[in-house]
Amino acid sequence: MDYLQIANSAPMWIASGLAIGLVLFQAYIFAKKSYNTGKAIGLSDTQMKSALKGSMITSIGPSLVILTGLLSLLVTVGGPMAWMRLSFIGSVMFELMAVGFGAEAVGVNLGTDSMTQLAFANAVWTMILGSIGWIIFATLTADKMDRVQDRFLKGDKALLKIIPVAAMLGSFGSLVSGHLVALNKNTIAAITGGLIMAIVVPLAEKDKLKWLREWGLAIALFGGMIVAAIL
Amino acid sequence: MTQKRDVFEGDYLPFIVRYGKVTGWLGVLMSFGPALVLAVVYRIMPPTTAILTAFIAMASAVGVNWFVEPISYFPIVGVAGTYMAFTSGNISNLRIPAAAVAQRIARVEPGTPEGNIVATLGMAVSVLVNTLILTIGVLAGSTILARLPANVIDAFNYLLPSLFGAIFVQFALMKLKLAPIALGIALALTLMVNLGWFDFLPGRPTYLITLGAVFGTIALAVAMHKRETGRP
């Protein structure tokens, strides 16, 4: 039997569907609890609904990028695995690398050799074992990191507002720096995206332009993409 | 104010931790589902040595990130966000941008109870949108890919760098003095890694860039804050 028939079989769809169901369930109960708690501590309905709408608009662009990754993964590991891995724990670059390592370990070189049942199974194992480190470590430590952070802050409340922004600047600084030093179209995209954001954010402070708060990031990221593609 | 803390710490967090742990461990179990199907239904089980070989290759390439990422993203997304982000994946390219936009729109600060709650709402929406788009995509399958012109597919490659640039600037506008420092550290480390200064380390040590930039920026931000306020 061709491995893709197995990869696209009903039992595989069911196993993948269960995992995706879990992610949706978690998102639902966390969102419901957060909404109710938000109300209890004084966030208004309009504030939260507007935030939800903004995240929805923002999520579309990155999801399309993930979709193109899904389509490229689909060809090698079939629908169910591609669907599951990109909605659950994984990310595009990681999965492609895992499939490569998994197949290689049973002597199948992707791109030159054709995938076998065994290579497919080993790729599946590699994707799983290579990614559970994240979820295990996060699940073990999420509730304890609060205490570690509190001890570090020693009651200095102002620091609590500075550290998240510093962490964010550090992590997105490192994500963007690879594209900045590449000096190719990615560099143009990164700079244009940043520049549009620098114009849009102050503009969105004006009451007449409130809609920009929700659409700002989407405009910046598609703007950066279009400029890089055309130039 | 104290009542707000009571609700957040006495009710919200215990609920999140309880369900976060249950869903997290269930997530670990369920991720083995497809491997189990292959072994039980189709009797395909790779030899342990092959699994180990591939696992060791993966662990040396990304293993450090298992620890670095949850720690670096925690101050931004909080307890609930950590459970969610690492169950659903696609963190830097989707969850964090969705959370950050939600916080900016609701005008709440990251790190506060309000900030955490709004970030969680933002991430939950991104889970929904992402699952919906991927489900439609996987069902319509490769027919979509075949119909899109090649230059459109190429253009999608520029979305990610553009997103990273835009998110960086969004936060840079909040701390104008800190942004050049963060970018300076990140650029310097990127160049060093590219020049092969750290090649004695296993894999391609890009995690050093994240580690150095996140903790270097935090350390300098704390030092600057202490100098400004005169606290020891």
Short mmCIF file of C-alpha atoms in Angstrom, two decimals:
data_model
loop_
_atom_site.label_atom_id
_atom_site.label_comp_id
_atom_site.label_asym_id
_atom_site.label_seq_id
_atom_site.Cartn_x
_atom_site.Cartn_y
_atom_site.Cartn_z
CA MET A 1 0.00 0.00 0.00
CA ASP A 2 1.24 3.48 -0.85
CA TYR A 3 2.16 5.38 2.35
CA LEU A 4 -0.07 8.31 1.37
CA GLN A 5 -3.12 6.07 1.47
CA ILE A 6 -2.28 5.29 5.09
CA ALA A 7 -1.36 8.91 5.80
CA ASN A 8 -4.74 10.08 4.49
CA SER A 9 -6.83 7.27 6.04
CA ALA A 10 -9.82 7.72 8.33
CA PRO A 11 -8.05 6.57 11.55
CA MET A 12 -5.37 9.21 10.95
CA TRP A 13 -8.02 11.92 10.48
CA ILE A 14 -9.66 10.83 13.74
CA ALA A 15 -6.40 10.90 15.73
CA SER A 16 -5.57 14.36 14.36
CA GLY A 17 -9.09 15.63 14.87
CA LEU A 18 -9.04 14.67 18.55
CA ALA A 19 -5.89 16.72 19.16
CA ILE A 20 -7.33 19.73 17.36
CA GLY A 21 -10.54 19.33 19.34
CA LEU A 22 -8.48 19.61 22.52
CA VAL A 23 -6.88 22.88 21.39
CA LEU A 24 -10.30 24.32 20.56
CA PHE A 25 -11.71 23.15 23.89
CA GLN A 26 -8.85 24.79 25.78
CA ALA A 27 -9.24 28.04 23.84
CA TYR A 28 -12.98 28.03 24.57
CA ILE A 29 -12.79 27.49 28.34
CA PHE A 30 -9.86 29.91 28.75
CA ALA A 31 -11.62 32.59 26.71
CA LYS A 32 -14.90 32.18 28.59
CA LYS A 33 -13.20 32.37 31.98
CA SER A 34 -11.08 35.33 30.85
CA TYR A 35 -14.09 37.23 29.56
CA ASN A 36 -16.02 36.77 32.81
CA THR A 37 -13.01 37.62 34.97
CA GLY A 38 -12.28 40.62 32.76
CA LYS A 39 -15.79 41.93 33.46
CA ALA A 40 -15.37 41.30 37.19
CA ILE A 41 -12.16 43.32 37.38
CA GLY A 42 -13.53 46.26 35.43
CA LEU A 43 -12.83 45.73 31.75
CA SER A 44 -15.76 46.92 29.64
CA ASP A 45 -17.63 44.85 27.05
CA THR A 46 -16.65 47.28 24.28
CA GLN A 47 -12.99 47.12 25.31
CA MET A 48 -12.94 43.33 25.16
CA LYS A 49 -15.10 42.97 22.05
CA SER A 50 -12.94 45.44 20.18
CA ALA A 51 -9.84 43.50 21.30
CA LEU A 52 -11.39 40.25 20.08
CA LYS A 53 -12.21 41.79 16.72
CA GLY A 54 -8.70 43.18 16.37
CA SER A 55 -7.11 39.81 17.09
CA MET A 56 -9.41 38.19 14.58
CA ILE A 57 -8.35 40.58 11.81
CA THR A 58 -4.69 40.25 12.81
CA SER A 59 -4.81 36.44 12.82
CA ILE A 60 -5.84 36.18 9.18
CA GLY A 61 -2.49 37.21 7.63
CA PRO A 62 -0.26 34.90 9.72
CA SER A 63 -2.79 32.06 9.27
CA LEU A 64 -2.46 32.41 5.49
CA VAL A 65 1.30 32.05 5.86
CA ILE A 66 0.74 28.90 7.93
CA LEU A 67 -1.68 27.68 5.27
CA THR A 68 0.99 27.86 2.58
CA GLY A 69 3.22 25.85 4.94
CA LEU A 70 0.39 23.35 5.41
CA LEU A 71 0.07 22.91 1.67
CA SER A 72 3.79 22.19 1.33
CA LEU A 73 3.70 19.75 4.26
CA LEU A 74 0.56 18.08 2.89
CA VAL A 75 2.44 16.78 -0.12
CA THR A 76 4.92 14.82 2.04
CA VAL A 77 2.99 13.71 5.12
CA GLY A 78 -0.63 13.78 3.97
CA GLY A 79 -3.60 15.88 5.11
CA PRO A 80 -4.19 14.71 8.69
CA MET A 81 -0.59 15.14 9.94
CA ALA A 82 -0.17 18.52 8.21
CA TRP A 83 -3.49 19.72 9.61
CA MET A 84 -2.76 18.51 13.13
CA ARG A 85 0.85 19.63 13.38
CA LEU A 86 0.12 23.21 12.34
CA SER A 87 -2.86 23.64 14.69
CA PHE A 88 -1.26 21.87 17.62
CA ILE A 89 2.18 22.55 19.19
CA GLY A 90 4.06 22.74 15.89
CA SER A 91 5.21 25.38 13.44
CA VAL A 92 6.04 25.20 9.73
CA MET A 93 9.85 25.32 9.76
CA PHE A 94 10.07 22.88 12.63
CA GLU A 95 7.84 20.27 10.98
CA LEU A 96 9.67 20.32 7.67
CA MET A 97 12.95 19.82 9.51
CA ALA A 98 11.47 16.96 11.60
CA VAL A 99 10.19 15.18 8.51
CA GLY A 100 13.65 15.48 6.97
CA PHE A 101 15.47 14.09 10.03
CA GLY A 102 12.87 11.33 10.53
CA ALA A 103 13.09 10.07 6.95
CA GLU A 104 16.88 10.37 6.90
CA ALA A 105 17.21 8.13 9.97
CA VAL A 106 15.73 5.22 8.00
CA GLY A 107 17.84 6.00 4.95
CA VAL A 108 15.33 7.98 2.89
CA ASN A 109 16.68 11.23 1.51
CA LEU A 110 13.74 13.55 0.81
CA GLY A 111 13.89 15.20 -2.55
CA THR A 112 15.81 12.36 -4.19
CA ASP A 113 14.30 9.11 -2.78
CA SER A 114 10.60 8.46 -2.55
CA MET A 115 8.96 8.24 0.85
CA THR A 116 8.31 4.75 2.27
CA GLN A 117 5.80 3.63 4.90
CA LEU A 118 8.61 3.25 7.39
CA ALA A 119 10.10 6.67 6.62
CA PHE A 120 6.66 8.20 7.03
CA ALA A 121 6.16 6.49 10.40
CA ASN A 122 9.56 7.63 11.60
CA ALA A 123 8.82 11.18 10.47
CA VAL A 124 5.61 11.05 12.52
CA TRP A 125 7.53 9.88 15.60
CA THR A 126 10.15 12.59 15.08
CA MET A 127 7.55 15.34 14.80
CA ILE A 128 5.93 14.14 18.02
CA LEU A 129 9.03 13.55 20.14
CA GLY A 130 10.77 16.66 18.84
CA SER A 131 7.92 18.90 19.93
CA ILE A 132 6.58 17.51 23.21
CA GLY A 133 9.56 19.12 25.00
CA TRP A 134 7.81 22.50 24.66
CA ILE A 135 4.45 21.40 25.98
CA ILE A 136 5.94 19.33 28.83
CA PHE A 137 8.22 22.13 30.02
CA ALA A 138 5.49 24.78 29.66
CA THR A 139 2.89 22.65 31.46
CA LEU A 140 5.30 21.84 34.30
CA THR A 141 6.43 25.42 34.88
CA ALA A 142 3.62 27.83 33.87
CA ASP A 143 2.19 28.16 37.40
CA LYS A 144 5.62 28.37 39.03
CA MET A 145 7.05 31.08 36.77
CA ASP A 146 4.68 33.58 38.39
CA ARG A 147 6.38 33.03 41.74
CA VAL A 148 9.87 33.20 40.24
CA GLN A 149 8.92 36.50 38.60
CA ASP A 150 7.44 37.89 41.84
CA ARG A 151 10.60 37.07 43.77
CA PHE A 152 12.69 38.73 41.10
CA LEU A 153 10.57 41.91 41.19
CA LYS A 154 10.71 42.27 44.99
CA GLY A 155 7.54 44.35 45.03
CA ASP A 156 8.75 46.90 42.49
CA LYS A 157 5.49 47.26 40.55
CA ALA A 158 6.94 49.54 37.90
CA LEU A 159 9.30 46.77 36.81
CA LEU A 160 6.32 44.53 36.09
CA LYS A 161 5.42 46.90 33.27
CA ILE A 162 8.96 47.22 31.96
CA ILE A 163 10.03 43.57 31.83
CA PRO A 164 7.33 42.31 29.41
CA VAL A 165 8.14 45.09 26.95
CA ALA A 166 11.88 44.40 27.31
CA ALA A 167 11.30 40.66 26.73
CA MET A 168 9.16 41.44 23.71
CA LEU A 169 11.73 43.82 22.22
CA GLY A 170 14.43 41.22 22.79
CA SER A 171 12.57 38.33 21.22
CA PHE A 172 11.19 40.23 18.23
CA GLY A 173 14.51 42.04 17.88
CA SER A 174 16.16 38.65 17.45
CA LEU A 175 13.45 37.43 15.06
CA VAL A 176 13.75 40.52 12.86
CA SER A 177 17.56 40.81 12.97
CA GLY A 178 18.06 37.70 10.82
CA HIS A 179 15.96 39.34 8.09
CA LEU A 180 17.68 42.71 8.52
CA VAL A 181 21.19 41.34 8.01
CA ALA A 182 20.08 39.18 5.07
CA LEU A 183 20.01 42.31 2.86
CA ASN A 184 17.46 40.87 0.44
CA LYS A 185 13.71 41.29 -0.11
CA ASN A 186 13.06 40.03 3.42
CA THR A 187 14.98 43.07 4.67
CA ILE A 188 12.71 45.36 2.63
CA ALA A 189 9.63 43.58 3.99
CA ALA A 190 10.81 43.87 7.61
CA ILE A 191 11.68 47.57 7.31
CA THR A 192 8.51 48.48 5.41
CA GLY A 193 6.33 46.57 7.90
CA GLY A 194 8.04 48.45 10.73
CA LEU A 195 7.73 51.84 9.04
CA ILE A 196 4.01 51.41 8.30
CA MET A 197 3.49 50.43 11.94
CA ALA A 198 5.38 53.54 13.08
CA ILE A 199 2.92 55.67 11.08
CA VAL A 200 -0.23 53.71 11.88
CA VAL A 201 0.11 53.42 15.67
CA PRO A 202 0.23 57.18 16.42
CA LEU A 203 -2.55 57.80 13.86
CA ALA A 204 -4.78 55.23 15.57
CA GLU A 205 -4.69 57.35 18.73
CA LYS A 206 -6.99 59.88 17.00
CA ASP A 207 -10.63 59.28 17.85
CA LYS A 208 -11.71 59.54 14.23
CA LEU A 209 -9.34 56.75 13.25
CA LYS A 210 -10.29 54.19 15.89
CA TRP A 211 -10.74 51.48 13.25
CA LEU A 212 -6.99 51.67 12.62
CA ARG A 213 -6.36 50.09 16.01
CA GLU A 214 -7.98 46.90 14.77
CA TRP A 215 -6.63 46.99 11.22
CA GLY A 216 -3.19 48.51 11.86
CA LEU A 217 -1.12 45.35 12.06
CA ALA A 218 -2.88 43.73 9.11
CA ILE A 219 -2.17 46.82 6.99
CA ALA A 220 1.49 46.86 8.08
CA LEU A 221 2.15 43.23 7.35
CA PHE A 222 0.40 43.08 3.99
CA GLY A 223 1.92 46.47 3.11
CA GLY A 224 5.41 45.17 3.85
CA MET A 225 4.70 42.05 1.82
CA ILE A 226 3.40 43.95 -1.21
CA VAL A 227 6.26 46.46 -1.25
CA ALA A 228 8.85 43.65 -1.01
CA ALA A 229 7.14 41.66 -3.76
CA ILE A 230 6.90 44.62 -6.16
CA LEU A 231 10.31 46.24 -5.63
CA MET B 1 -7.82 47.26 43.84
CA THR B 2 -7.37 44.52 46.43
CA GLN B 3 -10.67 43.02 45.34
CA LYS B 4 -9.35 42.92 41.80
CA ARG B 5 -6.26 41.02 42.95
CA ASP B 6 -8.51 38.61 44.91
CA VAL B 7 -10.56 37.77 41.85
CA PHE B 8 -7.49 37.35 39.66
CA GLU B 9 -5.30 35.39 42.07
CA GLY B 10 -7.97 33.66 44.12
CA ASP B 11 -10.34 32.58 41.37
CA TYR B 12 -8.95 33.14 37.87
CA LEU B 13 -5.44 31.73 38.24
CA PRO B 14 -6.42 28.53 40.13
CA PHE B 15 -9.01 27.79 37.41
CA ILE B 16 -6.48 28.38 34.64
CA VAL B 17 -3.78 26.29 36.33
CA ARG B 18 -6.18 23.38 36.90
CA TYR B 19 -7.45 23.31 33.32
CA GLY B 20 -4.06 24.28 31.92
CA LYS B 21 -2.45 21.22 33.50
CA VAL B 22 -5.23 18.86 32.43
CA THR B 23 -5.24 20.10 28.82
CA GLY B 24 -1.43 20.25 28.71
CA TRP B 25 -0.97 16.62 29.76
CA LEU B 26 -3.86 15.49 27.55
CA GLY B 27 -2.08 17.33 24.75
CA VAL B 28 1.10 15.32 25.37
CA LEU B 29 -0.93 12.09 25.23
CA MET B 30 -2.96 13.04 22.18
CA SER B 31 0.07 14.07 20.18
CA PHE B 32 1.00 10.36 20.17
CA GLY B 33 -2.38 9.50 18.56
CA PRO B 34 -1.17 9.26 14.94
CA ALA B 35 1.92 7.22 15.93
CA LEU B 36 -0.36 4.87 17.84
CA VAL B 37 -2.69 4.52 14.84
CA LEU B 38 0.27 3.60 12.64
CA ALA B 39 1.52 1.02 15.15
CA VAL B 40 -1.80 -0.57 16.09
CA VAL B 41 -3.98 -0.24 12.98
CA TYR B 42 -1.30 -0.53 10.27
CA ARG B 43 1.44 -2.38 12.21
CA ILE B 44 4.12 0.09 11.13
CA MET B 45 6.64 0.70 13.88
CA PRO B 46 10.07 2.14 13.11
CA PRO B 47 13.01 0.54 14.98
CA THR B 48 13.92 2.27 18.25
CA THR B 49 17.36 3.18 16.92
CA ALA B 50 15.82 5.09 14.00
CA ILE B 51 13.47 6.97 16.32
CA LEU B 52 16.37 7.79 18.65
CA THR B 53 18.68 8.92 15.84
CA ALA B 54 16.08 11.34 14.49
CA PHE B 55 15.14 12.49 17.98
CA ILE B 56 18.76 13.31 18.86
CA ALA B 57 19.10 15.30 15.61
CA MET B 58 15.96 17.27 16.48
CA ALA B 59 16.96 17.76 20.11
CA SER B 60 20.32 19.24 19.17
CA ALA B 61 18.71 21.51 16.58
CA VAL B 62 15.78 22.83 18.62
CA GLY B 63 16.12 21.32 22.14
CA VAL B 64 17.32 24.52 23.78
CA ASN B 65 14.15 26.23 22.59
CA TRP B 66 12.01 23.86 24.67
CA PHE B 67 13.27 25.79 27.70
CA VAL B 68 14.20 29.19 26.26
CA GLU B 69 10.86 29.96 24.62
CA PRO B 70 8.48 29.30 27.54
CA ILE B 71 10.76 31.38 29.80
CA SER B 72 11.19 34.27 27.33
CA TYR B 73 7.51 34.54 26.44
CA PHE B 74 6.19 34.18 29.99
CA PRO B 75 6.45 37.88 30.95
CA ILE B 76 4.42 38.77 27.86
CA VAL B 77 1.66 36.17 27.91
CA GLY B 78 1.38 35.18 31.59
CA VAL B 79 0.20 31.87 33.05
CA ALA B 80 -2.88 31.28 30.88
CA GLY B 81 -1.05 32.38 27.75
CA THR B 82 1.84 30.00 28.43
CA TYR B 83 -0.46 26.98 28.64
CA MET B 84 -2.28 28.07 25.52
CA ALA B 85 0.66 29.13 23.39
CA PHE B 86 2.54 25.90 23.90
CA THR B 87 -0.48 23.69 23.30
CA SER B 88 -1.39 25.44 20.08
CA GLY B 89 2.06 26.30 18.68
CA ASN B 90 2.92 28.97 16.07
CA ILE B 91 3.83 31.27 18.92
CA SER B 92 5.98 34.09 17.55
CA ASN B 93 4.28 34.16 14.17
CA LEU B 94 0.66 34.13 15.36
CA ARG B 95 -0.19 33.86 19.09
CA ILE B 96 1.97 36.72 20.35
CA PRO B 97 0.96 39.16 17.57
CA ALA B 98 -2.72 38.39 18.26
CA ALA B 99 -2.20 38.88 22.01
CA ALA B 100 -0.23 42.10 21.52
CA VAL B 101 -2.85 43.64 19.22
CA ALA B 102 -5.61 42.78 21.69
CA GLN B 103 -3.67 44.50 24.50
CA ARG B 104 -3.07 47.61 22.44
CA ILE B 105 -6.71 47.92 21.39
CA ALA B 106 -8.04 47.40 24.92
CA ARG B 107 -5.35 49.81 26.18
CA VAL B 108 -4.14 47.48 28.90
CA GLU B 109 -0.52 46.93 29.88
CA PRO B 110 1.30 43.64 29.42
CA GLY B 111 2.13 42.00 32.74
CA THR B 112 -0.97 43.27 34.59
CA PRO B 113 -4.04 41.09 35.35
CA GLU B 114 -5.98 43.03 32.69
CA GLY B 115 -3.11 42.55 30.25
CA ASN B 116 -3.04 38.81 30.85
CA ILE B 117 -6.77 38.43 30.45
CA VAL B 118 -6.90 40.41 27.22
CA ALA B 119 -3.87 38.52 25.86
CA THR B 120 -5.66 35.23 26.55
CA LEU B 121 -8.74 36.46 24.69
CA GLY B 122 -6.59 37.50 21.75
CA MET B 123 -4.87 34.13 21.60
CA ALA B 124 -8.13 32.21 21.85
CA VAL B 125 -9.45 34.09 18.81
CA SER B 126 -6.25 33.33 16.92
CA VAL B 127 -6.71 29.61 17.69
CA LEU B 128 -10.20 29.77 16.22
CA VAL B 129 -9.20 31.71 13.08
CA ASN B 130 -6.14 29.56 12.49
CA THR B 131 -8.01 26.27 12.89
CA LEU B 132 -10.78 27.47 10.61
CA ILE B 133 -8.42 28.60 7.84
CA LEU B 134 -6.31 25.44 8.07
CA THR B 135 -9.36 23.18 8.07
CA ILE B 136 -10.74 24.81 4.95
CA GLY B 137 -7.23 24.70 3.48
CA VAL B 138 -6.62 21.03 4.16
CA LEU B 139 -10.03 20.01 2.82
CA ALA B 140 -9.68 22.07 -0.34
CA GLY B 141 -6.13 20.76 -0.32
CA SER B 142 -3.64 21.08 -3.08
CA THR B 143 -6.24 22.41 -5.52
CA ILE B 144 -5.81 25.83 -3.89
CA LEU B 145 -2.06 25.66 -4.24
CA ALA B 146 -2.33 24.71 -7.90
CA ARG B 147 -4.65 27.61 -8.65
CA LEU B 148 -2.66 30.34 -6.95
CA PRO B 149 -0.21 32.06 -9.31
CA ALA B 150 3.44 31.40 -8.40
CA ASN B 151 4.19 35.06 -7.64
CA VAL B 152 1.39 35.17 -5.05
CA ILE B 153 2.87 32.15 -3.27
CA ASP B 154 6.31 33.76 -3.41
CA ALA B 155 4.92 36.97 -1.96
CA PHE B 156 3.66 35.09 1.11
CA ASN B 157 7.31 34.52 2.06
CA TYR B 158 7.55 38.23 2.83
CA LEU B 159 4.63 38.26 5.27
CA LEU B 160 6.67 36.88 8.14
CA PRO B 161 9.60 39.35 8.04
CA SER B 162 7.06 42.14 7.63
CA LEU B 163 5.14 40.86 10.68
CA PHE B 164 8.29 40.69 12.81
CA GLY B 165 9.28 44.24 11.81
CA ALA B 166 5.80 45.57 12.58
CA ILE B 167 5.52 43.88 15.99
CA PHE B 168 9.00 45.08 16.95
CA VAL B 169 8.02 48.65 16.11
CA GLN B 170 4.72 48.38 18.01
CA PHE B 171 6.69 47.65 21.17
CA ALA B 172 9.52 50.03 20.28
CA LEU B 173 7.01 52.89 20.38
CA MET B 174 6.23 51.95 24.00
CA LYS B 175 9.89 52.14 25.11
CA LEU B 176 11.79 54.35 22.68
CA LYS B 177 15.03 54.28 24.66
CA LEU B 178 15.08 50.51 25.05
CA ALA B 179 14.33 49.58 21.43
CA PRO B 180 17.72 50.50 19.90
CA ILE B 181 19.45 48.57 22.70
CA ALA B 182 17.39 45.42 22.03
CA LEU B 183 17.91 45.66 18.29
CA GLY B 184 21.63 46.39 18.74
CA ILE B 185 22.17 43.27 20.88
CA ALA B 186 20.13 41.12 18.48
CA LEU B 187 21.94 42.40 15.38
CA ALA B 188 25.38 41.95 16.97
CA LEU B 189 24.57 38.38 18.04
CA THR B 190 23.06 37.54 14.64
CA LEU B 191 26.23 38.70 12.90
CA MET B 192 28.39 36.71 15.33
CA VAL B 193 26.35 33.54 14.75
CA ASN B 194 26.45 34.11 10.99
CA LEU B 195 30.22 34.58 11.11
CA GLY B 196 30.51 31.22 12.86
CA TRP B 197 31.87 32.47 16.20
CA PHE B 198 29.72 29.92 18.05
CA ASP B 199 30.20 26.97 15.73
CA PHE B 200 31.70 24.91 18.58
CA LEU B 201 28.12 24.62 19.95
CA PRO B 202 25.81 21.89 18.61
CA GLY B 203 23.32 22.73 15.86
CA ARG B 204 23.05 26.24 14.49
CA PRO B 205 23.05 28.19 17.75
CA THR B 206 20.38 30.76 16.82
CA TYR B 207 18.93 30.27 20.31
CA LEU B 208 21.89 32.33 21.56
CA ILE B 209 20.46 35.34 19.74
CA THR B 210 17.08 34.95 21.46
CA LEU B 211 18.65 34.22 24.85
CA GLY B 212 21.11 37.10 24.65
CA ALA B 213 18.64 39.63 23.26
CA VAL B 214 15.80 38.79 25.69
CA PHE B 215 17.85 38.61 28.87
CA GLY B 216 20.32 41.31 27.84
CA THR B 217 17.44 43.73 27.17
CA ILE B 218 15.69 42.80 30.43
CA ALA B 219 18.92 43.28 32.41
CA LEU B 220 19.61 46.69 30.86
CA ALA B 221 15.99 47.77 31.26
CA VAL B 222 16.10 46.85 34.97
CA ALA B 223 19.42 48.67 35.40
CA MET B 224 18.10 51.80 33.67
CA HIS B 225 14.93 51.73 35.76
CA LYS B 226 16.92 51.41 39.01
CA ARG B 227 19.15 54.32 38.07
CA GLU B 228 16.14 56.51 37.25
CA THR B 229 14.25 55.72 40.45
CA GLY B 230 17.34 55.51 42.64
CA ARG B 231 16.32 52.16 44.09
CA PRO B 232 19.18 49.83 45.00
#
